[in-house]
Amino acid sequence: MKSYKLLTPGPLTTTDTVKRQMLFDHCTWDDDYKQITQEIRRGLLELAHVQPEEYTAVLMQGSGSFGVESVLTSVVGDGDELLICANGAYGERMTEIARHAGMKYHVYNEHYNRVPNAQKIGEILDADPAITHVAMVHSETTSGILNDIEAVGKVVKEKGRVFIVDAMSSFGGVDIPVKAWGIDFIISSANKCIQGVPGFSFIIARRDLLEQSAGKARSLSLDLYDQWKTMEIDGKWRFTSPTHTVLAFAQAMRELAEEGGIEARNKRYTENNRLLIQKLEEMGIRPYIDGTHQGPIITTFFYPEPCHFTFAQMYEYIKDRGYAIYPGKVTEAETFRIGNIGEIYQEDIEKVCAVLKEFLEEYNHEEN
Ligand SMILES: *Cc1c(COP(=O)(O)O)cnc(C)c1O
C-alpha cells in the first residue's frame, strides 16, 4: 500500500515518534500508566489556562462525538432546556444527540457561511427563561468557519446560563482561555490539533457544575460524572482504556510543548492555511468562507468554473502523489475541502498545490 499524508481534519498525520509509542502494551492498573493519565489531565488544564481548583479534565473512550454526547446527556438534566446554536453538520449532530436522548432542546440555525450572532443568542435567552444551557461549535469543520465563542460566552454568562463548547478541531491549534471566555464545559479529542491518534475524547469541566450533574446521566458508559469520580481517585479509567492511544497522546503533548505550545502551533497552521488559500486562488479556486471568518484548520473550496472533472478523479490523482484530501460537506454548493493541521508544513502545501495545478492542466478540459 502506498502511503500518503492526510490533509483531513482528524485523524491527521502524526509524527513517527508519536506512532512509535504504540509499540508497547501497557498494563491498565499499573501505577506508571495511571500517572500518565494524571499527567495528561494536568497538562490539558494548563493548555486551557484554568486552575485545578476550579476546573478538571476527564478523558472519555470513543471518538469526539462520544465526548459531546457524554457532556450533553450527563449535564443537561431532565428539568433543564438546551439551546443549540448550529451553523454546520457538527452543530446539527448536537441536535441529533439531544433528540435521541429525549432532551428538551431549541435550535438556533445560522447559515453555514455565517457565524452564530451573540446578540441574537442574548435575545433568545431573554425571551425564554426556561433555557438553562447553551451549546455551540468553535471551529465548524463542515465549512472551516471559526465561530466567535468569546462573544457568545460573554452573553451566556451575562444571562446566567451554562456554556458548552465543542472545540474538537480547534483545541490545541487555537488558543482558548476557557475561563476568561465563560466556558463551563469544553470538548475535544485525541486525534485533532494535539496530534495524537484516535481513541478518546476529553472534556475540561467546571468542578462545581460537574458535581451538580451527579445522577443525571441518561447512559451508563457515557456518564461524565461517574467517569470523573473514578478517574479522580488515582488516574484509573472506569472501563478499559485505549492504552496505546493514551501513550501516543502523552507523547503528542510533549511534542506540542517542544514546538512552542499552542502559540507556535497556531502560527504554523495559520501560515499553512494562508499559503493554501493564496495558491488555490491563483488557480481560480475560491474559498467558501470569507477571509474574516475563515479558521486556520480546514478550508472549503468551490470547484473552478468551468469544471470538467469529478472529486473522485481529483482525489485519486492527488492521493497517488502523496496526499489525501476531503470531499465537501456544505449542503448548498459543490465544494471540496483541504485540511492543513497535523504534521504538515509549508513544503507540503507547496507540493499539494503543485500536484493540483498539474491535475487541472491535465484534466480540466471539455473532453473529460
Ligand atoms: C471531528 C469533530 C467532531 C467529532 O467527530 P468524530 O467523528 O466523532 O471524532 C465533533 N465536532 C467537530 C467540530 C469535529 O471537527
Short mmCIF file of C-alpha atoms and ligand atoms in Angstrom, two decimals:
data_model
loop_
_atom_site.label_atom_id
_atom_site.label_comp_id
_atom_site.label_asym_id
_atom_site.label_seq_id
_atom_site.Cartn_x
_atom_site.Cartn_y
_atom_site.Cartn_z
CA MET A 1 0.00 0.00 0.00
CA LYS A 2 1.29 3.42 -0.95
CA SER A 3 1.46 5.87 1.92
CA TYR A 4 0.12 9.39 1.89
CA LYS A 5 -0.20 12.33 4.24
CA LEU A 6 -3.60 13.35 5.50
CA LEU A 7 -4.94 16.78 4.62
CA THR A 8 -8.09 15.94 6.55
CA PRO A 9 -9.26 17.41 9.86
CA GLY A 10 -8.54 14.37 12.02
CA PRO A 11 -7.40 11.72 12.09
CA LEU A 12 -4.39 13.59 10.83
CA THR A 13 -0.76 12.94 10.01
CA THR A 14 1.18 12.22 13.22
CA THR A 15 4.93 12.03 13.84
CA ASP A 16 6.80 8.71 13.83
CA THR A 17 7.71 9.35 17.47
CA VAL A 18 4.01 9.53 18.39
CA LYS A 19 3.26 6.35 16.42
CA ARG A 20 6.21 4.50 17.97
CA GLN A 21 4.75 4.90 21.49
CA MET A 22 2.08 2.41 20.47
CA LEU A 23 4.54 -0.49 20.19
CA PHE A 24 4.19 -1.05 23.96
CA ASP A 25 1.30 -2.96 25.53
CA HIS A 26 0.78 -1.15 28.81
CA CYS A 27 -1.00 -2.63 31.82
CA THR A 28 -4.07 -0.57 32.78
CA TRP A 29 -3.87 -0.87 36.58
CA ASP A 30 -0.13 -0.25 36.72
CA ASP A 31 0.88 2.87 38.66
CA ASP A 32 3.07 4.20 35.84
CA TYR A 33 0.13 4.03 33.48
CA LYS A 34 -2.23 5.76 35.91
CA GLN A 35 0.35 8.52 36.32
CA ILE A 36 0.40 9.06 32.55
CA THR A 37 -3.37 9.65 32.64
CA GLN A 38 -2.96 12.11 35.51
CA GLU A 39 -0.20 14.00 33.69
CA ILE A 40 -2.35 14.28 30.60
CA ARG A 41 -5.22 15.65 32.70
CA ARG A 42 -2.99 18.26 34.36
CA GLY A 43 -1.45 19.22 31.01
CA LEU A 44 -4.86 19.75 29.44
CA LEU A 45 -5.85 22.20 32.20
CA GLU A 46 -2.68 24.17 31.50
CA LEU A 47 -3.43 24.31 27.79
CA ALA A 48 -6.91 25.61 28.69
CA HIS A 49 -5.48 28.30 31.03
CA VAL A 50 -7.54 27.12 34.00
CA GLN A 51 -6.74 26.21 37.61
CA PRO A 52 -7.20 22.69 39.05
CA GLU A 53 -9.18 24.13 41.99
CA GLU A 54 -11.86 25.36 39.61
CA TYR A 55 -11.72 23.06 36.59
CA THR A 56 -10.97 19.39 36.00
CA ALA A 57 -10.21 17.24 32.94
CA VAL A 58 -11.97 13.97 32.13
CA LEU A 59 -10.91 11.53 29.40
CA MET A 60 -13.67 9.52 27.73
CA GLN A 61 -13.32 6.44 25.50
CA GLY A 62 -14.53 6.79 21.90
CA SER A 63 -14.28 9.41 19.18
CA GLY A 64 -15.10 13.09 19.62
CA SER A 65 -18.85 12.61 19.25
CA PHE A 66 -18.82 10.33 22.31
CA GLY A 67 -17.38 13.24 24.30
CA VAL A 68 -20.06 15.66 23.06
CA GLU A 69 -22.79 13.10 23.77
CA SER A 70 -21.34 12.43 27.22
CA VAL A 71 -21.46 16.12 28.17
CA LEU A 72 -24.90 16.90 26.75
CA THR A 73 -26.59 13.80 28.17
CA SER A 74 -24.85 13.99 31.58
CA VAL A 75 -25.03 17.71 32.31
CA VAL A 76 -28.38 18.86 30.92
CA GLY A 77 -30.84 17.43 33.44
CA ASP A 78 -34.46 16.35 32.96
CA GLY A 79 -35.80 19.71 34.10
CA ASP A 80 -33.28 21.68 32.01
CA GLU A 81 -33.53 23.03 28.46
CA LEU A 82 -30.70 23.30 25.95
CA LEU A 83 -30.21 25.91 23.22
CA ILE A 84 -28.06 24.62 20.35
CA CYS A 85 -26.54 27.24 18.02
CA ALA A 86 -25.76 25.43 14.77
CA ASN A 87 -24.07 26.51 11.52
CA GLY A 88 -22.89 23.17 10.20
CA ALA A 89 -23.08 19.39 10.49
CA TYR A 90 -21.41 19.20 13.91
CA GLY A 91 -23.87 21.67 15.43
CA GLU A 92 -26.64 19.62 13.84
CA ARG A 93 -25.14 16.45 15.36
CA MET A 94 -25.75 18.01 18.80
CA THR A 95 -29.46 18.27 17.94
CA GLU A 96 -29.39 14.58 16.96
CA ILE A 97 -27.81 13.72 20.31
CA ALA A 98 -30.45 15.76 22.19
CA ARG A 99 -33.26 14.20 20.17
CA HIS A 100 -32.04 10.63 20.76
CA ALA A 101 -31.76 11.28 24.49
CA GLY A 102 -35.27 12.75 24.62
CA MET A 103 -33.93 16.04 25.95
CA LYS A 104 -35.74 19.37 25.79
CA TYR A 105 -33.87 21.50 23.26
CA HIS A 106 -34.16 24.53 21.00
CA VAL A 107 -32.18 25.20 17.84
CA TYR A 108 -30.90 28.50 16.50
CA ASN A 109 -29.78 27.68 12.96
CA GLU A 110 -27.42 30.00 11.16
CA HIS A 111 -26.40 29.74 7.52
CA TYR A 112 -23.25 27.60 7.00
CA ASN A 113 -21.17 30.60 5.91
CA ARG A 114 -22.25 32.84 8.80
CA VAL A 115 -21.30 32.75 12.48
CA PRO A 116 -24.00 32.48 15.18
CA ASN A 117 -24.74 36.00 16.40
CA ALA A 118 -24.07 36.70 20.10
CA GLN A 119 -26.70 39.45 20.36
CA LYS A 120 -29.34 37.21 18.82
CA ILE A 121 -28.45 34.45 21.31
CA GLY A 122 -28.92 37.00 24.11
CA GLU A 123 -32.38 37.82 22.75
CA ILE A 124 -33.35 34.15 22.57
CA LEU A 125 -32.24 33.68 26.20
CA ASP A 126 -34.17 36.79 27.33
CA ALA A 127 -37.31 35.57 25.60
CA ASP A 128 -37.12 32.08 27.09
CA PRO A 129 -36.13 31.83 30.78
CA ALA A 130 -36.59 28.03 30.68
CA ILE A 131 -33.34 27.65 28.70
CA THR A 132 -30.57 26.65 31.12
CA HIS A 133 -27.69 25.58 28.84
CA VAL A 134 -26.23 26.87 25.55
CA ALA A 135 -24.09 24.69 23.26
CA MET A 136 -22.14 25.54 20.12
CA VAL A 137 -19.17 24.53 17.97
CA HIS A 138 -15.98 26.62 17.87
CA SER A 139 -14.30 25.53 14.63
CA GLU A 140 -17.12 24.19 12.40
CA THR A 141 -15.18 21.58 10.45
CA THR A 142 -18.08 21.30 7.99
CA SER A 143 -17.04 24.58 6.37
CA GLY A 144 -13.87 25.67 8.19
CA ILE A 145 -15.55 28.73 9.74
CA LEU A 146 -14.28 29.84 13.17
CA ASN A 147 -17.19 30.86 15.42
CA ASP A 148 -16.91 33.69 17.94
CA ILE A 149 -17.26 31.72 21.20
CA GLU A 150 -15.74 34.60 23.14
CA ALA A 151 -18.61 36.95 22.28
CA VAL A 152 -21.23 34.22 22.81
CA GLY A 153 -19.65 33.16 26.12
CA LYS A 154 -19.89 36.72 27.38
CA VAL A 155 -23.61 36.87 26.63
CA VAL A 156 -24.31 33.40 28.05
CA LYS A 157 -22.56 34.36 31.32
CA GLU A 158 -24.39 37.72 31.49
CA LYS A 159 -27.65 35.80 31.24
CA GLY A 160 -26.55 33.28 33.90
CA ARG A 161 -26.63 30.13 31.73
CA VAL A 162 -24.20 27.20 31.35
CA PHE A 163 -21.97 27.32 28.24
CA ILE A 164 -20.87 24.12 26.46
CA VAL A 165 -18.38 24.30 23.57
CA ASP A 166 -17.39 21.66 21.00
CA ALA A 167 -13.80 22.77 20.31
CA MET A 168 -12.96 19.46 18.68
CA SER A 169 -11.00 20.74 15.71
CA SER A 170 -9.55 23.86 17.36
CA PHE A 171 -8.33 22.99 20.89
CA GLY A 172 -4.52 22.89 20.83
CA GLY A 173 -4.39 24.69 17.47
CA VAL A 174 -6.20 27.86 18.52
CA ASP A 175 -5.61 29.37 21.96
CA ILE A 176 -8.77 29.25 24.12
CA PRO A 177 -8.66 30.89 27.58
CA VAL A 178 -11.51 28.70 28.80
CA LYS A 179 -12.49 30.52 31.98
CA ALA A 180 -11.94 34.03 30.64
CA TRP A 181 -14.30 33.23 27.75
CA GLY A 182 -17.04 31.97 30.09
CA ILE A 183 -16.84 28.32 29.02
CA ASP A 184 -18.11 25.76 31.53
CA PHE A 185 -17.56 22.56 29.51
CA ILE A 186 -15.25 22.25 26.51
CA ILE A 187 -14.76 19.09 24.45
CA SER A 188 -12.01 17.95 22.09
CA SER A 189 -10.39 14.65 21.09
CA ALA A 190 -7.04 12.87 20.84
CA ASN A 191 -6.78 12.91 17.06
CA LYS A 192 -7.15 16.61 16.27
CA CYS A 193 -4.82 19.56 16.96
CA ILE A 194 -2.87 17.91 19.80
CA GLN A 195 -1.82 15.50 17.00
CA GLY A 196 -2.45 12.16 18.68
CA VAL A 197 -4.22 9.11 17.22
CA PRO A 198 -7.97 8.31 17.53
CA GLY A 199 -9.37 6.55 20.61
CA PHE A 200 -10.65 9.01 23.20
CA SER A 201 -12.16 12.43 23.69
CA PHE A 202 -11.50 14.78 26.57
CA ILE A 203 -13.62 17.24 28.50
CA ILE A 204 -12.46 20.21 30.54
CA ALA A 205 -15.21 21.00 33.02
CA ARG A 206 -16.09 23.37 35.86
CA ARG A 207 -15.82 21.25 39.02
CA ASP A 208 -18.90 22.68 40.75
CA LEU A 209 -21.12 22.11 37.70
CA LEU A 210 -19.76 18.59 37.25
CA GLU A 211 -20.56 17.86 40.92
CA GLN A 212 -24.11 19.05 40.30
CA SER A 213 -24.53 16.59 37.43
CA ALA A 214 -24.28 13.52 39.71
CA GLY A 215 -27.06 11.07 38.88
CA LYS A 216 -28.32 12.99 35.84
CA ALA A 217 -26.71 10.88 33.09
CA ARG A 218 -29.00 9.07 30.67
CA SER A 219 -26.39 6.45 29.77
CA LEU A 220 -24.06 4.28 31.84
CA SER A 221 -20.96 4.26 29.61
CA LEU A 222 -21.14 7.98 28.83
CA ASP A 223 -21.82 9.12 32.41
CA LEU A 224 -19.39 12.04 32.70
CA TYR A 225 -19.72 12.38 36.46
CA ASP A 226 -19.05 8.68 37.11
CA GLN A 227 -16.14 8.66 34.69
CA TRP A 228 -14.65 11.64 36.53
CA LYS A 229 -15.24 10.23 40.03
CA THR A 230 -13.37 7.03 39.12
CA MET A 231 -10.53 8.77 37.27
CA GLU A 232 -10.13 11.32 40.06
CA ILE A 233 -9.18 8.59 42.60
CA ASP A 234 -5.79 7.70 41.09
CA GLY A 235 -5.99 8.01 37.31
CA LYS A 236 -7.51 4.61 36.60
CA TRP A 237 -10.18 4.68 33.92
CA ARG A 238 -13.66 3.35 34.73
CA PHE A 239 -13.72 0.79 31.88
CA THR A 240 -10.90 -0.48 29.61
CA SER A 241 -8.94 2.48 28.34
CA PRO A 242 -7.36 2.79 24.87
CA THR A 243 -3.84 2.26 26.26
CA HIS A 244 -1.93 2.70 23.00
CA THR A 245 -3.80 5.90 22.22
CA VAL A 246 -3.08 7.24 25.72
CA LEU A 247 0.67 6.61 25.35
CA ALA A 248 0.69 8.24 21.92
CA PHE A 249 -1.26 11.23 23.27
CA ALA A 250 1.20 11.78 26.15
CA GLN A 251 3.99 11.93 23.55
CA ALA A 252 1.93 14.26 21.34
CA MET A 253 1.51 16.64 24.28
CA ARG A 254 5.27 16.68 24.86
CA GLU A 255 5.79 17.44 21.17
CA LEU A 256 3.27 20.28 21.31
CA ALA A 257 5.32 21.82 24.15
CA GLU A 258 8.56 21.29 22.19
CA GLU A 259 7.10 23.05 19.18
CA GLY A 260 6.48 26.09 21.40
CA GLY A 261 2.95 25.40 22.65
CA ILE A 262 -0.35 26.47 21.16
CA GLU A 263 1.00 29.82 20.01
CA ALA A 264 3.66 28.24 17.78
CA ARG A 265 1.31 25.57 16.50
CA ASN A 266 -1.34 28.17 15.70
CA LYS A 267 1.28 30.14 13.75
CA ARG A 268 2.26 27.09 11.68
CA TYR A 269 -1.38 26.18 10.97
CA THR A 270 -2.30 29.77 10.11
CA GLU A 271 0.64 30.09 7.71
CA ASN A 272 -0.22 26.75 6.08
CA ASN A 273 -3.80 27.91 5.70
CA ARG A 274 -2.95 31.31 4.19
CA LEU A 275 -0.49 29.80 1.72
CA LEU A 276 -3.04 27.18 0.67
CA ILE A 277 -5.78 29.72 0.04
CA GLN A 278 -3.41 32.06 -1.82
CA LYS A 279 -2.12 29.27 -4.11
CA LEU A 280 -5.60 27.97 -4.89
CA GLU A 281 -6.89 31.46 -5.63
CA GLU A 282 -4.06 31.79 -8.15
CA MET A 283 -5.56 28.72 -9.88
CA GLY A 284 -9.04 30.31 -9.91
CA ILE A 285 -10.33 28.28 -6.95
CA ARG A 286 -12.19 30.37 -4.36
CA PRO A 287 -12.80 29.62 -0.67
CA TYR A 288 -16.41 29.27 0.55
CA ILE A 289 -15.88 31.25 3.79
CA ASP A 290 -14.85 34.90 3.57
CA GLY A 291 -11.49 35.98 4.98
CA THR A 292 -12.79 37.45 8.25
CA HIS A 293 -14.37 34.19 9.45
CA GLN A 294 -12.12 31.58 7.81
CA GLY A 295 -10.42 29.50 10.53
CA PRO A 296 -6.82 28.16 10.36
CA ILE A 297 -7.80 24.43 10.38
CA ILE A 298 -9.56 23.44 7.17
CA THR A 299 -10.83 25.28 4.09
CA THR A 300 -13.85 24.61 1.90
CA PHE A 301 -13.28 25.47 -1.77
CA PHE A 302 -15.66 25.88 -4.72
CA TYR A 303 -14.72 23.95 -7.85
CA PRO A 304 -13.19 26.09 -10.61
CA GLU A 305 -15.52 27.31 -13.34
CA PRO A 306 -15.91 25.68 -15.77
CA CYS A 307 -15.24 22.32 -14.14
CA HIS A 308 -14.79 19.16 -16.23
CA PHE A 309 -13.71 16.67 -13.57
CA THR A 310 -15.13 14.82 -10.57
CA PHE A 311 -13.98 14.81 -6.94
CA ALA A 312 -13.08 11.10 -7.33
CA GLN A 313 -10.70 11.88 -10.23
CA MET A 314 -9.05 14.70 -8.32
CA TYR A 315 -8.82 12.65 -5.11
CA GLU A 316 -7.17 9.65 -6.85
CA TYR A 317 -4.72 11.85 -8.73
CA ILE A 318 -3.61 13.67 -5.58
CA LYS A 319 -3.56 10.51 -3.45
CA ASP A 320 -1.27 8.77 -5.98
CA ARG A 321 1.11 11.68 -5.45
CA GLY A 322 1.14 11.52 -1.65
CA TYR A 323 -1.80 13.45 -0.14
CA ALA A 324 -5.39 12.63 0.87
CA ILE A 325 -7.94 15.47 0.64
CA TYR A 326 -11.58 15.65 1.76
CA PRO A 327 -14.94 15.88 -0.03
CA GLY A 328 -17.19 18.89 0.64
CA LYS A 329 -19.90 18.82 3.28
CA VAL A 330 -21.76 22.10 2.91
CA THR A 331 -25.25 21.44 1.60
CA GLU A 332 -25.97 24.23 -0.87
CA ALA A 333 -22.84 24.21 -3.06
CA GLU A 334 -20.49 21.80 -4.81
CA THR A 335 -17.26 22.02 -2.83
CA PHE A 336 -14.21 20.11 -1.62
CA ARG A 337 -12.08 20.58 1.50
CA ILE A 338 -8.38 20.64 2.29
CA GLY A 339 -7.19 20.48 5.89
CA ASN A 340 -3.82 21.85 6.95
CA ILE A 341 -3.39 20.53 10.50
CA GLY A 342 -1.19 17.69 11.78
CA GLU A 343 2.45 17.12 10.78
CA ILE A 344 2.02 19.40 7.78
CA TYR A 345 4.43 22.16 6.80
CA GLN A 346 4.74 24.82 4.11
CA GLU A 347 6.59 22.37 1.82
CA ASP A 348 3.58 20.02 1.96
CA ILE A 349 1.27 22.86 0.98
CA GLU A 350 3.62 23.82 -1.88
CA LYS A 351 3.71 20.19 -3.04
CA VAL A 352 -0.02 19.53 -2.93
CA CYS A 353 -0.71 22.81 -4.73
CA ALA A 354 1.77 21.87 -7.48
CA VAL A 355 0.04 18.48 -7.84
CA LEU A 356 -3.38 20.15 -8.03
CA LYS A 357 -2.12 22.59 -10.67
CA GLU A 358 -0.78 19.68 -12.75
CA PHE A 359 -4.11 17.87 -12.32
CA LEU A 360 -6.09 20.89 -13.55
CA GLU A 361 -3.84 21.24 -16.61
CA GLU A 362 -4.29 17.56 -17.45
CA TYR A 363 -7.97 17.11 -16.58
CA ASN A 364 -9.89 20.37 -16.73
CA HIS A 365 -10.82 20.26 -20.44
CA GLU A 366 -14.13 19.77 -22.32
CA GLU A 367 -13.33 16.18 -23.39
CA ASN A 368 -13.27 14.83 -19.82
C1 LIG B 1 -14.10 15.79 14.46
C2 LIG B 1 -15.20 16.59 15.04
C3 LIG B 1 -16.15 16.02 15.92
C4 LIG B 1 -16.14 14.58 16.31
O1 LIG B 1 -16.26 13.72 15.26
P1 LIG B 1 -15.89 12.19 15.49
O2 LIG B 1 -16.03 11.62 14.11
O3 LIG B 1 -16.83 11.63 16.45
O4 LIG B 1 -14.48 12.17 16.00
C5 LIG B 1 -17.09 16.85 16.50
N1 LIG B 1 -17.14 18.16 16.23
C6 LIG B 1 -16.27 18.74 15.39
C7 LIG B 1 -16.37 20.21 15.15
C8 LIG B 1 -15.27 17.97 14.76
O5 LIG B 1 -14.40 18.57 13.93
#
